[in-house]
XYZ file of C-alpha atoms in Angstrom:
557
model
C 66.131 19.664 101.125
C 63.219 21.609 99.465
C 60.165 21.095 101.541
C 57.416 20.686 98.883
C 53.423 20.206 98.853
C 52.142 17.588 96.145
C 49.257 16.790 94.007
C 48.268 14.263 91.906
C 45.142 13.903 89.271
C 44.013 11.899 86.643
C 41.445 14.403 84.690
C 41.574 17.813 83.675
C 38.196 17.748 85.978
C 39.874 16.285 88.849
C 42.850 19.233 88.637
C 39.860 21.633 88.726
C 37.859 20.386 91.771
C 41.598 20.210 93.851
C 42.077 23.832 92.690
C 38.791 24.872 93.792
C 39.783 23.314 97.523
C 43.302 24.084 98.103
C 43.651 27.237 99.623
C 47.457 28.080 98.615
C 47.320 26.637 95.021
C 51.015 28.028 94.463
C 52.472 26.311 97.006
C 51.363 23.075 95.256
C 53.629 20.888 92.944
C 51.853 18.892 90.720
C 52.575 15.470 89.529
C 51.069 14.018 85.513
C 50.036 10.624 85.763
C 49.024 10.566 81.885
C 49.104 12.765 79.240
C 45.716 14.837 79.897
C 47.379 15.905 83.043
C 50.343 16.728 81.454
C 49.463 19.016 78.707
C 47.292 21.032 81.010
C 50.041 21.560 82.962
C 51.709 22.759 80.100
C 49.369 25.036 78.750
C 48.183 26.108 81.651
C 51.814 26.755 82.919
C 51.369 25.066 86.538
C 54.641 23.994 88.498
C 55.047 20.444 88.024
C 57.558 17.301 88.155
C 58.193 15.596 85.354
C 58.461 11.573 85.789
C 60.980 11.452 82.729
C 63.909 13.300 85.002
C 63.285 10.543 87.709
C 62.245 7.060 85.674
C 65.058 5.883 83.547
C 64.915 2.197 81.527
C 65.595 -0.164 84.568
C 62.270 1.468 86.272
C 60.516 -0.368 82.650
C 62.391 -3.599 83.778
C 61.505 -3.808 86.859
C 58.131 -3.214 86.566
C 57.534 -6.533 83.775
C 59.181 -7.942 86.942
C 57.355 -7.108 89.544
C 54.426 -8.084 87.420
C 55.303 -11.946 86.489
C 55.983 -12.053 90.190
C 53.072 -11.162 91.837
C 50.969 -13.090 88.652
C 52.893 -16.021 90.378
C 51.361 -15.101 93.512
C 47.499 -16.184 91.975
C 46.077 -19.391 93.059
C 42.921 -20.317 91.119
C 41.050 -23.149 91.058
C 40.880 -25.565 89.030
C 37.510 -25.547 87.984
C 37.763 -21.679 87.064
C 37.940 -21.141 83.058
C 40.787 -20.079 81.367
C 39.442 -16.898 79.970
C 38.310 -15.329 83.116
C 41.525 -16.141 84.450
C 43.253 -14.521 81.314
C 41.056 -11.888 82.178
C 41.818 -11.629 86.124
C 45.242 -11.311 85.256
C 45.093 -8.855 82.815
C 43.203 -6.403 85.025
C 45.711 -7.164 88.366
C 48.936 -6.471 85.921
C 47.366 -2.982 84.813
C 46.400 -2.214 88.513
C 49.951 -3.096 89.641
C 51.848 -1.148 87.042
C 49.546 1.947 88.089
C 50.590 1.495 92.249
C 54.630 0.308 90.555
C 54.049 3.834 88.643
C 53.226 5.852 91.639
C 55.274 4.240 94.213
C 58.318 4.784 92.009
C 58.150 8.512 91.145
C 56.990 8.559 94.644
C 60.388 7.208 95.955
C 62.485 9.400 93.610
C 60.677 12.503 95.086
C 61.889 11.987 98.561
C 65.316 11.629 97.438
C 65.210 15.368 96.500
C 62.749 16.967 98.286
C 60.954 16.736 101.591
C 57.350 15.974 101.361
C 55.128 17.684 103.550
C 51.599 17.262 102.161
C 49.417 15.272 99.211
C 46.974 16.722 98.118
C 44.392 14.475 96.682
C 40.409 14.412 95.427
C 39.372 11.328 97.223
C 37.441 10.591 94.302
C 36.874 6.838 93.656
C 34.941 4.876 91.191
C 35.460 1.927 88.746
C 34.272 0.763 85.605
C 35.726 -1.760 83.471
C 33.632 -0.919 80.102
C 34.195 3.010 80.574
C 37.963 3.781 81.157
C 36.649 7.654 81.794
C 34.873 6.753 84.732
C 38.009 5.168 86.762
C 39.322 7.637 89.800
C 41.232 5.212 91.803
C 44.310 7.177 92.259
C 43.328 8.399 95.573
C 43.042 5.045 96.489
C 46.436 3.888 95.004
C 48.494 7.158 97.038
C 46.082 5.830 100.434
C 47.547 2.865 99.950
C 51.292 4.396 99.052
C 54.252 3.809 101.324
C 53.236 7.512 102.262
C 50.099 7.403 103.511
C 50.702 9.322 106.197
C 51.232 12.576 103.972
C 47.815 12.002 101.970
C 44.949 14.575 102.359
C 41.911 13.532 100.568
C 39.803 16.522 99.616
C 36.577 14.649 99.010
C 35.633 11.177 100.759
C 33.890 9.194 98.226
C 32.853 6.001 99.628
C 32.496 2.999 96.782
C 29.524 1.065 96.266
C 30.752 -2.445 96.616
C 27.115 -3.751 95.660
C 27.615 -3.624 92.512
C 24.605 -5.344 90.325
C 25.545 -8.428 88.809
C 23.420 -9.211 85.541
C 22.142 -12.036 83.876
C 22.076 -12.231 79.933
C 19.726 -13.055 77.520
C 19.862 -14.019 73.841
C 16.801 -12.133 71.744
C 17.560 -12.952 68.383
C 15.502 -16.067 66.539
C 18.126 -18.974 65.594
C 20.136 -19.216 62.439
C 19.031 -21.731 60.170
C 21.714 -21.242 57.217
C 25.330 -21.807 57.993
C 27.109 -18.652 59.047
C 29.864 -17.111 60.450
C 30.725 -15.568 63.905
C 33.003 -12.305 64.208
C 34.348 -10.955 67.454
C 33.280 -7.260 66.710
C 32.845 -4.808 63.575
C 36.154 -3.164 64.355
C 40.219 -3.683 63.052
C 38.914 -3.665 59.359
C 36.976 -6.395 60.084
C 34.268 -5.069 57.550
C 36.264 -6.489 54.945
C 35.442 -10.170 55.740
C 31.733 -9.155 54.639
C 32.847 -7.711 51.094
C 35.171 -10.960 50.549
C 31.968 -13.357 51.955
C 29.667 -10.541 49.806
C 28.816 -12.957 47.309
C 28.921 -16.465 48.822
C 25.845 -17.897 50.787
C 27.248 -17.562 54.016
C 25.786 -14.789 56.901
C 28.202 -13.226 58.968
C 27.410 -12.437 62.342
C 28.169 -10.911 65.929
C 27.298 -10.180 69.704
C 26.305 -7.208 70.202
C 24.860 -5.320 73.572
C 24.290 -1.952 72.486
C 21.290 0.023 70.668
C 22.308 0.167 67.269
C 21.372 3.395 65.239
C 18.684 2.967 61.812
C 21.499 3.319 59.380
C 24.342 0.822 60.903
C 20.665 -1.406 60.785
C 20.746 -0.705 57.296
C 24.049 -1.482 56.166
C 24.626 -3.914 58.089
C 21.344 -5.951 56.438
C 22.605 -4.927 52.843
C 26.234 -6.459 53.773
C 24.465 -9.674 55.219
C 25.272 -8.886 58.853
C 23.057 -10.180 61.835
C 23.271 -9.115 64.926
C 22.973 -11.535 67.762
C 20.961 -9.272 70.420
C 22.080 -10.252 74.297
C 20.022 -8.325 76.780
C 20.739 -7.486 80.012
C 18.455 -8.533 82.746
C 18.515 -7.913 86.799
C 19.835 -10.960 88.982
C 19.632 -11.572 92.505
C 22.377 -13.687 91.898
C 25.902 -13.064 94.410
C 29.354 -13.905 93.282
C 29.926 -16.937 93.220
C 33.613 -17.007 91.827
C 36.512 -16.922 94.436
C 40.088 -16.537 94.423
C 42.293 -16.362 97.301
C 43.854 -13.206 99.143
C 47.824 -13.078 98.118
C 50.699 -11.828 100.056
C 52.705 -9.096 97.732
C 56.202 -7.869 98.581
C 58.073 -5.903 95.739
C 61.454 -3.471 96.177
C 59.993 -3.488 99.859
C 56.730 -1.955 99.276
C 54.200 -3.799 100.488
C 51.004 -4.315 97.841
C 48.948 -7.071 99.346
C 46.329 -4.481 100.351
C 45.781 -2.997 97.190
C 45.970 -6.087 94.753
C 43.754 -7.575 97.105
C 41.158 -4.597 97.281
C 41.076 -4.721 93.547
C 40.428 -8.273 93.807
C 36.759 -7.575 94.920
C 36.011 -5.011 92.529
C 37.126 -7.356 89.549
C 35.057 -10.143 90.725
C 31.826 -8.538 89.700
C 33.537 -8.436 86.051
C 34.263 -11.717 86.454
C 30.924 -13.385 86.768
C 29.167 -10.656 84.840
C 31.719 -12.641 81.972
C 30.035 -16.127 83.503
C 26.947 -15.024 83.150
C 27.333 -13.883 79.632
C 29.208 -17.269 78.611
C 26.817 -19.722 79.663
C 24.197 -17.914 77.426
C 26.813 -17.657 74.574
C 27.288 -21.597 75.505
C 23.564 -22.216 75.083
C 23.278 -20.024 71.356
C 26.418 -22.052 70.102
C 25.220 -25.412 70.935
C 21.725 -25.135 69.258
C 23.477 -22.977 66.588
C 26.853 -23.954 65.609
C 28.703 -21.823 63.280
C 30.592 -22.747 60.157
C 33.526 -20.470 61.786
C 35.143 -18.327 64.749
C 36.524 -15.195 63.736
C 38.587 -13.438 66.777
C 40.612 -10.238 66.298
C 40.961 -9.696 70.436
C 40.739 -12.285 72.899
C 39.510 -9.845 75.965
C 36.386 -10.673 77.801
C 33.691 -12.489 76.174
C 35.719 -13.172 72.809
C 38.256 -14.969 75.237
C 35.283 -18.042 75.964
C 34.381 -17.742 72.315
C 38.196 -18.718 71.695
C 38.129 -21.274 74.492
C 34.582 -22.905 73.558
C 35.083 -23.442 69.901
C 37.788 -26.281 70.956
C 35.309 -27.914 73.519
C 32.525 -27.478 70.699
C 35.003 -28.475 67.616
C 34.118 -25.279 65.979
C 37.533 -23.703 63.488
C 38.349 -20.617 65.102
C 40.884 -18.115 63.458
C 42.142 -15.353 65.486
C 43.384 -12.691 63.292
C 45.299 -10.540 65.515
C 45.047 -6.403 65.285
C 47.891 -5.710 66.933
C 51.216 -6.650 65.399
C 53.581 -9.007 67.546
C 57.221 -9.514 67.066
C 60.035 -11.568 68.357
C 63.784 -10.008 69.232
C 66.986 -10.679 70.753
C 66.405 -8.959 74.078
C 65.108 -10.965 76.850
C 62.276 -7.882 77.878
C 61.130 -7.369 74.608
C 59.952 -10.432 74.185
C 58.243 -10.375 77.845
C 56.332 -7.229 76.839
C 55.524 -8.829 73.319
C 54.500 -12.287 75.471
C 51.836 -9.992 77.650
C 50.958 -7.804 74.588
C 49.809 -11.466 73.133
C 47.417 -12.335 76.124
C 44.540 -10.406 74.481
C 45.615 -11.678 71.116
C 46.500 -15.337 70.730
C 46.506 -18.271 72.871
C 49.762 -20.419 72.943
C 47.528 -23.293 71.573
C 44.696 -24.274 69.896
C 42.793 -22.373 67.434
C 44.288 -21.572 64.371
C 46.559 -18.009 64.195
C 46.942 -16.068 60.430
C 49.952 -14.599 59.884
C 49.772 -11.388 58.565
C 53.346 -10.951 58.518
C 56.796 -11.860 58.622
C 57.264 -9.806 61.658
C 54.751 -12.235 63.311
C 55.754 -15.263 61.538
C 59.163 -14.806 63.978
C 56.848 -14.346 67.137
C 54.671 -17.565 66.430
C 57.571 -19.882 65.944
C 58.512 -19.285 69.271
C 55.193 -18.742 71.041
C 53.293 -20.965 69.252
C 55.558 -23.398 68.281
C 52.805 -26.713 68.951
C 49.634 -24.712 67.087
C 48.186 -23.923 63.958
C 49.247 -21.401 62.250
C 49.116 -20.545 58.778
C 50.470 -17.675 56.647
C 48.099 -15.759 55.388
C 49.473 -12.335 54.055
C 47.385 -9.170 55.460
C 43.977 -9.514 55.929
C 43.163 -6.633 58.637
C 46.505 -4.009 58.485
C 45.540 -0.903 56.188
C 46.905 -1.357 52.684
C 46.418 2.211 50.696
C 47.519 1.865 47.162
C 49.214 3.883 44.489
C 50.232 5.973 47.472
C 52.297 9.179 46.400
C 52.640 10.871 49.735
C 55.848 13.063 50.922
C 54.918 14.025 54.594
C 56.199 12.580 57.816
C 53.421 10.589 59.670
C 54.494 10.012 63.702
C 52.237 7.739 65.204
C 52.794 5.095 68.204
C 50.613 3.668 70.610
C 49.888 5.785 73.518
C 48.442 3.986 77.322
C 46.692 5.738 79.915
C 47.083 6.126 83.506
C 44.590 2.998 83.708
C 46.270 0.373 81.201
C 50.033 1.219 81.736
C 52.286 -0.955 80.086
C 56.383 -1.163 80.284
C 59.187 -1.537 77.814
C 57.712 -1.765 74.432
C 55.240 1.197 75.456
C 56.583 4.983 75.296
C 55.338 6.386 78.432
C 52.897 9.373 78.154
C 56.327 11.789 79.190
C 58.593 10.137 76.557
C 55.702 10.619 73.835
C 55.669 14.436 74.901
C 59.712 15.015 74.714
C 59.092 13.788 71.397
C 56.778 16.041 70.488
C 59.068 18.691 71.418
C 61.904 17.033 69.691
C 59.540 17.045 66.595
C 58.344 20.281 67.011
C 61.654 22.208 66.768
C 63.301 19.984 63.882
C 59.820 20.686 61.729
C 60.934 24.144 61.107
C 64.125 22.795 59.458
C 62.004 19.967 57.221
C 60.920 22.174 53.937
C 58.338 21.112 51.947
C 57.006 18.215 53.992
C 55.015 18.547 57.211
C 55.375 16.537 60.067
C 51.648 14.770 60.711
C 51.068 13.366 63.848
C 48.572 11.093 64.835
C 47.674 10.178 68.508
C 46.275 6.891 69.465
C 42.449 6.814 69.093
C 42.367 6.893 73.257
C 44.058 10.157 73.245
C 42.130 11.875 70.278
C 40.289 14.345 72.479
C 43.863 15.964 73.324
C 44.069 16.821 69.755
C 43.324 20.538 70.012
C 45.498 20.984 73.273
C 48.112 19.440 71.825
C 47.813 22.307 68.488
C 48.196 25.105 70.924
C 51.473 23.647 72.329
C 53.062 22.378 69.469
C 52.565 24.995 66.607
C 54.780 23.129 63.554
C 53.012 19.915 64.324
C 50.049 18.713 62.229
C 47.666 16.840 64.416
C 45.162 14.453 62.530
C 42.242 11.514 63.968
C 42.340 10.843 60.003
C 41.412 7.179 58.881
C 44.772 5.921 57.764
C 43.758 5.048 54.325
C 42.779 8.467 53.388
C 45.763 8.965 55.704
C 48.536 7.130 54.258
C 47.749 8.989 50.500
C 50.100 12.121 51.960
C 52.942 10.166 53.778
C 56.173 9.027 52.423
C 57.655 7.614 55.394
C 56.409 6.590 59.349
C 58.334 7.140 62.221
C 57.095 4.596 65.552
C 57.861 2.826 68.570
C 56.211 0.059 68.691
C 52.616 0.203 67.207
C 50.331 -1.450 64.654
C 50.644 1.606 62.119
C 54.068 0.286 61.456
C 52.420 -2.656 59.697
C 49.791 -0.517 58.518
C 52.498 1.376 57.004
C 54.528 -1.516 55.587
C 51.581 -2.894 54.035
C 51.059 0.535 52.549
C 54.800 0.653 51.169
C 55.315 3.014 53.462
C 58.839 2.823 54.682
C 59.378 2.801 58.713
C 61.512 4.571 60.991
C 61.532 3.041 64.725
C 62.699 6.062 66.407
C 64.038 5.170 70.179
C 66.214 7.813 71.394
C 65.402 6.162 74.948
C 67.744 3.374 73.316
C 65.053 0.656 74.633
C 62.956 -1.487 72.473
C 63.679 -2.147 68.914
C 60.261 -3.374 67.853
C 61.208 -5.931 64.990
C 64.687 -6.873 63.057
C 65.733 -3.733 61.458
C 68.924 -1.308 59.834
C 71.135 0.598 61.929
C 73.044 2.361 59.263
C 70.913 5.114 58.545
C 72.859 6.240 55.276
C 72.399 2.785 53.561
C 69.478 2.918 51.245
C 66.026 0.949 50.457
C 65.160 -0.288 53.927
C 61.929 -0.500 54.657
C 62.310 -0.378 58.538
C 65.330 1.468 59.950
C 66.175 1.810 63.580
C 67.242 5.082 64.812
C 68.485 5.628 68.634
C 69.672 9.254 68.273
C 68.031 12.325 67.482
C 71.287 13.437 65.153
C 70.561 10.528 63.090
C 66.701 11.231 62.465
C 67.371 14.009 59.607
C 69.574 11.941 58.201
C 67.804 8.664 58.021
C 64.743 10.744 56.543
C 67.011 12.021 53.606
C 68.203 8.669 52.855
C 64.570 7.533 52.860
C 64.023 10.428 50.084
C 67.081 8.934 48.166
C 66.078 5.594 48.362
C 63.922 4.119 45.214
C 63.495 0.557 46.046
C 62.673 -0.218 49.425
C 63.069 -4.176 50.829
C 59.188 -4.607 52.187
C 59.762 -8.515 50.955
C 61.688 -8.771 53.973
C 58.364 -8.007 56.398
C 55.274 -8.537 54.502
C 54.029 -10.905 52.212
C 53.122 -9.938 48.908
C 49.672 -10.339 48.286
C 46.196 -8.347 47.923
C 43.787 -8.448 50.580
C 41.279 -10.162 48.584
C 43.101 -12.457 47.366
C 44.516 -13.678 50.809
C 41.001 -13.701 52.238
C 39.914 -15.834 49.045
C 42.936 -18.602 50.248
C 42.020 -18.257 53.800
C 38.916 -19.323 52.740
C 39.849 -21.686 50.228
C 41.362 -24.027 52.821
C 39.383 -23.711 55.092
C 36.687 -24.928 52.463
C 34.167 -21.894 52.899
């Protein structure tokens, strides 16, 4: 066998420093972990392996597995609240499927060549708030079943005392009735143009320094913003859960998971801290309403309080959800929903028919009631001809499996893409990256030369496309809403995102599924052909003005 020096990174400035310190930088063979890492290998031209010759579809199978399994492993106390446990969870299951990740590719290395030496930066830092500032990959290959071969270039040493902060609420209490929203994003803004004209003040947490004109708009549209401070505690961490025992495919992860334990117990009663002042404001101001489009962190009590303080609370998810026939599709739609929905209580819109499917099944013994899009884009009197590709792209720190592309699948597709948009005449081929990845924009326009890269809003967006091609990804409701017909492209033949045609030479469906690249082309001309497309079968017909103006009809508002 091939005797071969590695090195991993997870920044373009982390490939830079281990340049600077490696002596022999062509004997190296580098390793992406995300899809920073891999376009500068790319463009840079630097030897590297590519994950997608080693990880096929059971690798995505294995990994929901190993998740739900060592999930089992928790043991929390009674007296700990749900959404801090939600929470917990959700930061342990990205943290495993980072190790899974690495110990996988990892294992299919040694099976071909013989690894002498890693190379790593031995940077390490954390931050749950600012994804940019997370190095923990030296830690993760530390902890590897290869240990032994790990140089660390740099020997950062973490600050476990970590600050823990207190909160407190600065802004005078609400004497009219209003309304509480999770957060000014997922189109939320047009709750305050449907409440424009009715007595009612809409209103949200906020932590950061707001600039003069958001101020200004946001008085004009009848906004307030509740103002939570931070202040300096002396206060320790009081929250504890238990050390767990973790066995999976005979790598041992008990260290790691439990190492990560520590650092996600500051987050944890940071999120305490915050919800007994959040406690405190609702009781001596109780809202008229909830309003949740995410269910992360704080917005997670706000969903859990409003049943203790019998306050209505809609959550109006911004991600679409979907139910199928295949067992792991609906386990990576199940842990898609933790940040979503709850599986009772509180009151769930339906946006779609794609979603009516998943809450039937998920939420079966809840609320829910079908309210037609409120949040999805809906662009009218669109006209467009181009191709829009768009699907929801993860990083190295919030790795998901199955319903995901990984960030090596997304860039064979690009290639695939880029060579058929030379045969494609008079329509271009737009693509648009997930907001996460935007700053590889003008990388990825000196690699892929037919492509047309956009961070476009997708209503001005949607005015130039004729049809969408996805994985799995809220633009394909966007789209639908639009009447913009879908193509779920999977030429991984993996996940099939929602009920959807196979023959791709029968006309006027609004979704096809396509598991071949022979069969794109030809699925795009019979989208051309086709005049009237069957979006009845996935969205409900109705304005989003008008389905706010029912929402709030019932709910007497």
């Amino acid at each position: 066998m091939k005797k071969v020096n590695l090195a991993f990174a997870q920044t373009r400035k982390e490939i830079i420093f281990i340049n600077r310190n490696i002596k022999n930088k062509g004997s190296i063979t580098w390793v992406p972990v995300n899809l920073e890492t891999l376009i500068f290998f790319e463009e840079n031209k630097i030897n590297y392996l590519n994950p997608l010759t080693f990880l096929k579809n059971n690798f995505h199978k294995e990994g929901i597995i190993g998740s739900e399994k060592m999930i089992k492993k928790f043991k929390f106390r009674n007296n700990l609240d749900q959404f801090l446990v939600n929470r917990y969870i959700g930061i342990q299951r990205k943290y495993f499927n980072s190790c899974f990740f690495i110990n996988e590719v990892l294992k299919k290395i040694k099976k071909k060549y013989l690894i002498n030496k890693i190379f790593l930066s031995g940077w390490q830092s954390f931050s749950f708030v600012n994804p940019e500032n997370n190095y923990f990959l030296s830690k993760i290959l530390k902890n590897s079943f290869l240990r032994n071969k790990v140089i660390l270039l740099n020997r950062d040493k973490i600050n476990n005392s970590r600050k823990i902060y207190d909160f407190k609420i600065i802004t005078s209490e609400f004497k009219d009735n209003y309304i509480i929203v999770s957060n000014l994003g997922y189109n939320f803004k047009r709750i305050f143009f449907n409440l424009f004209n009715k007595k009612i003040k809409i209103a949200t947490f906020n932590q950061e320094r707001l600039p003069w004109y958001k101020k200004t708009i946001y008085k004009i549209l009848g906004l307030k913003i509740i103002k939570i401070k931070k202040i300096n505690s002396k206060k320790k961490i009081k929250i504890n859960i238990p050390k767990i025992h973790f066995i999976f495919k005979k790598i041992n992860y008990s260290n790691i998971i439990n190492s990560r334990k520590n650092e996600a117990l500051h987050e944890l009663q940071e999120l305490k801290n915050l919800s007994l002042v959040v406690k405190s404001f609702l009781q001596n101001n109780k809202p008229k309403l909830i309003m949740l489009n995410v269910l992360r962190g704080i917005n997670g009590y706000l969903s859990e309080s409003s049943e203790k303080l019998n306050i209505p609370c809609l959550q109006i998810s911004h991600g679409t959800l979907s139910l199928t026939g295949n067992k792991y599709s609906n386990k990576y739609n199940k842990i898609l929903s933790e940040e979503l929905t709850t599986k009772k209580g509180n009151i769930f819109c339906v946006q779609s028919k794609i979603a009516d499917k998943f809450v039937k099944k998920f939420r079966k013994n809840s609320q829910n009631i079908k309210t037609g899009n409120l949040i999805f884009n809906q662009t009218i009197k669109n006209n467009g001809s181009d191709i829009l590709y768009a699907v929801t792209n993860r990083g190295f720190d919030g790795m998901h499996f199955y319903g995901i592309e990984m960030f090596y699948e997304y860039f064979q597709n690009l290639i695939f893409l880029n060579k058929i948009a030379k045969s494609i005449k008079n329509k271009k081929i737009i693509v648009k990256p997930h907001p996460t990845e935007f700053k590889s924009i003008p990388y990825l326009k000196k690699i892929f030369k037919n492509l047309y890269f956009t961070d476009q809003k997708n209503h001005i967006l949607f005015k130039k496309i004729g049809v969408t091609i996805s994985y799995s990804s809220t633009i394909i409701e966007d789209s639908l809403n639009s009447k913009i017909p879908v193509i779920l492209f999977d030429q991984w033949k993996r996940y099939k995102h929602c009920d959807s045609e196979t023959n791709t030479s029968k006309k006027n469906s609004a979704v096809y599924y396509v598991n071949s690249k022979n069969n794109l082309g030809k699925c795009i001309k019979t989208i051309v052909k086709s005049t009237k497309f069957n979006f009845q079968k996935y969205i409900y017909e109705r304005e989003n003005s008008k389905s706010f103006k029912k929402l709030f009809n019932n709910l007497s508002i």
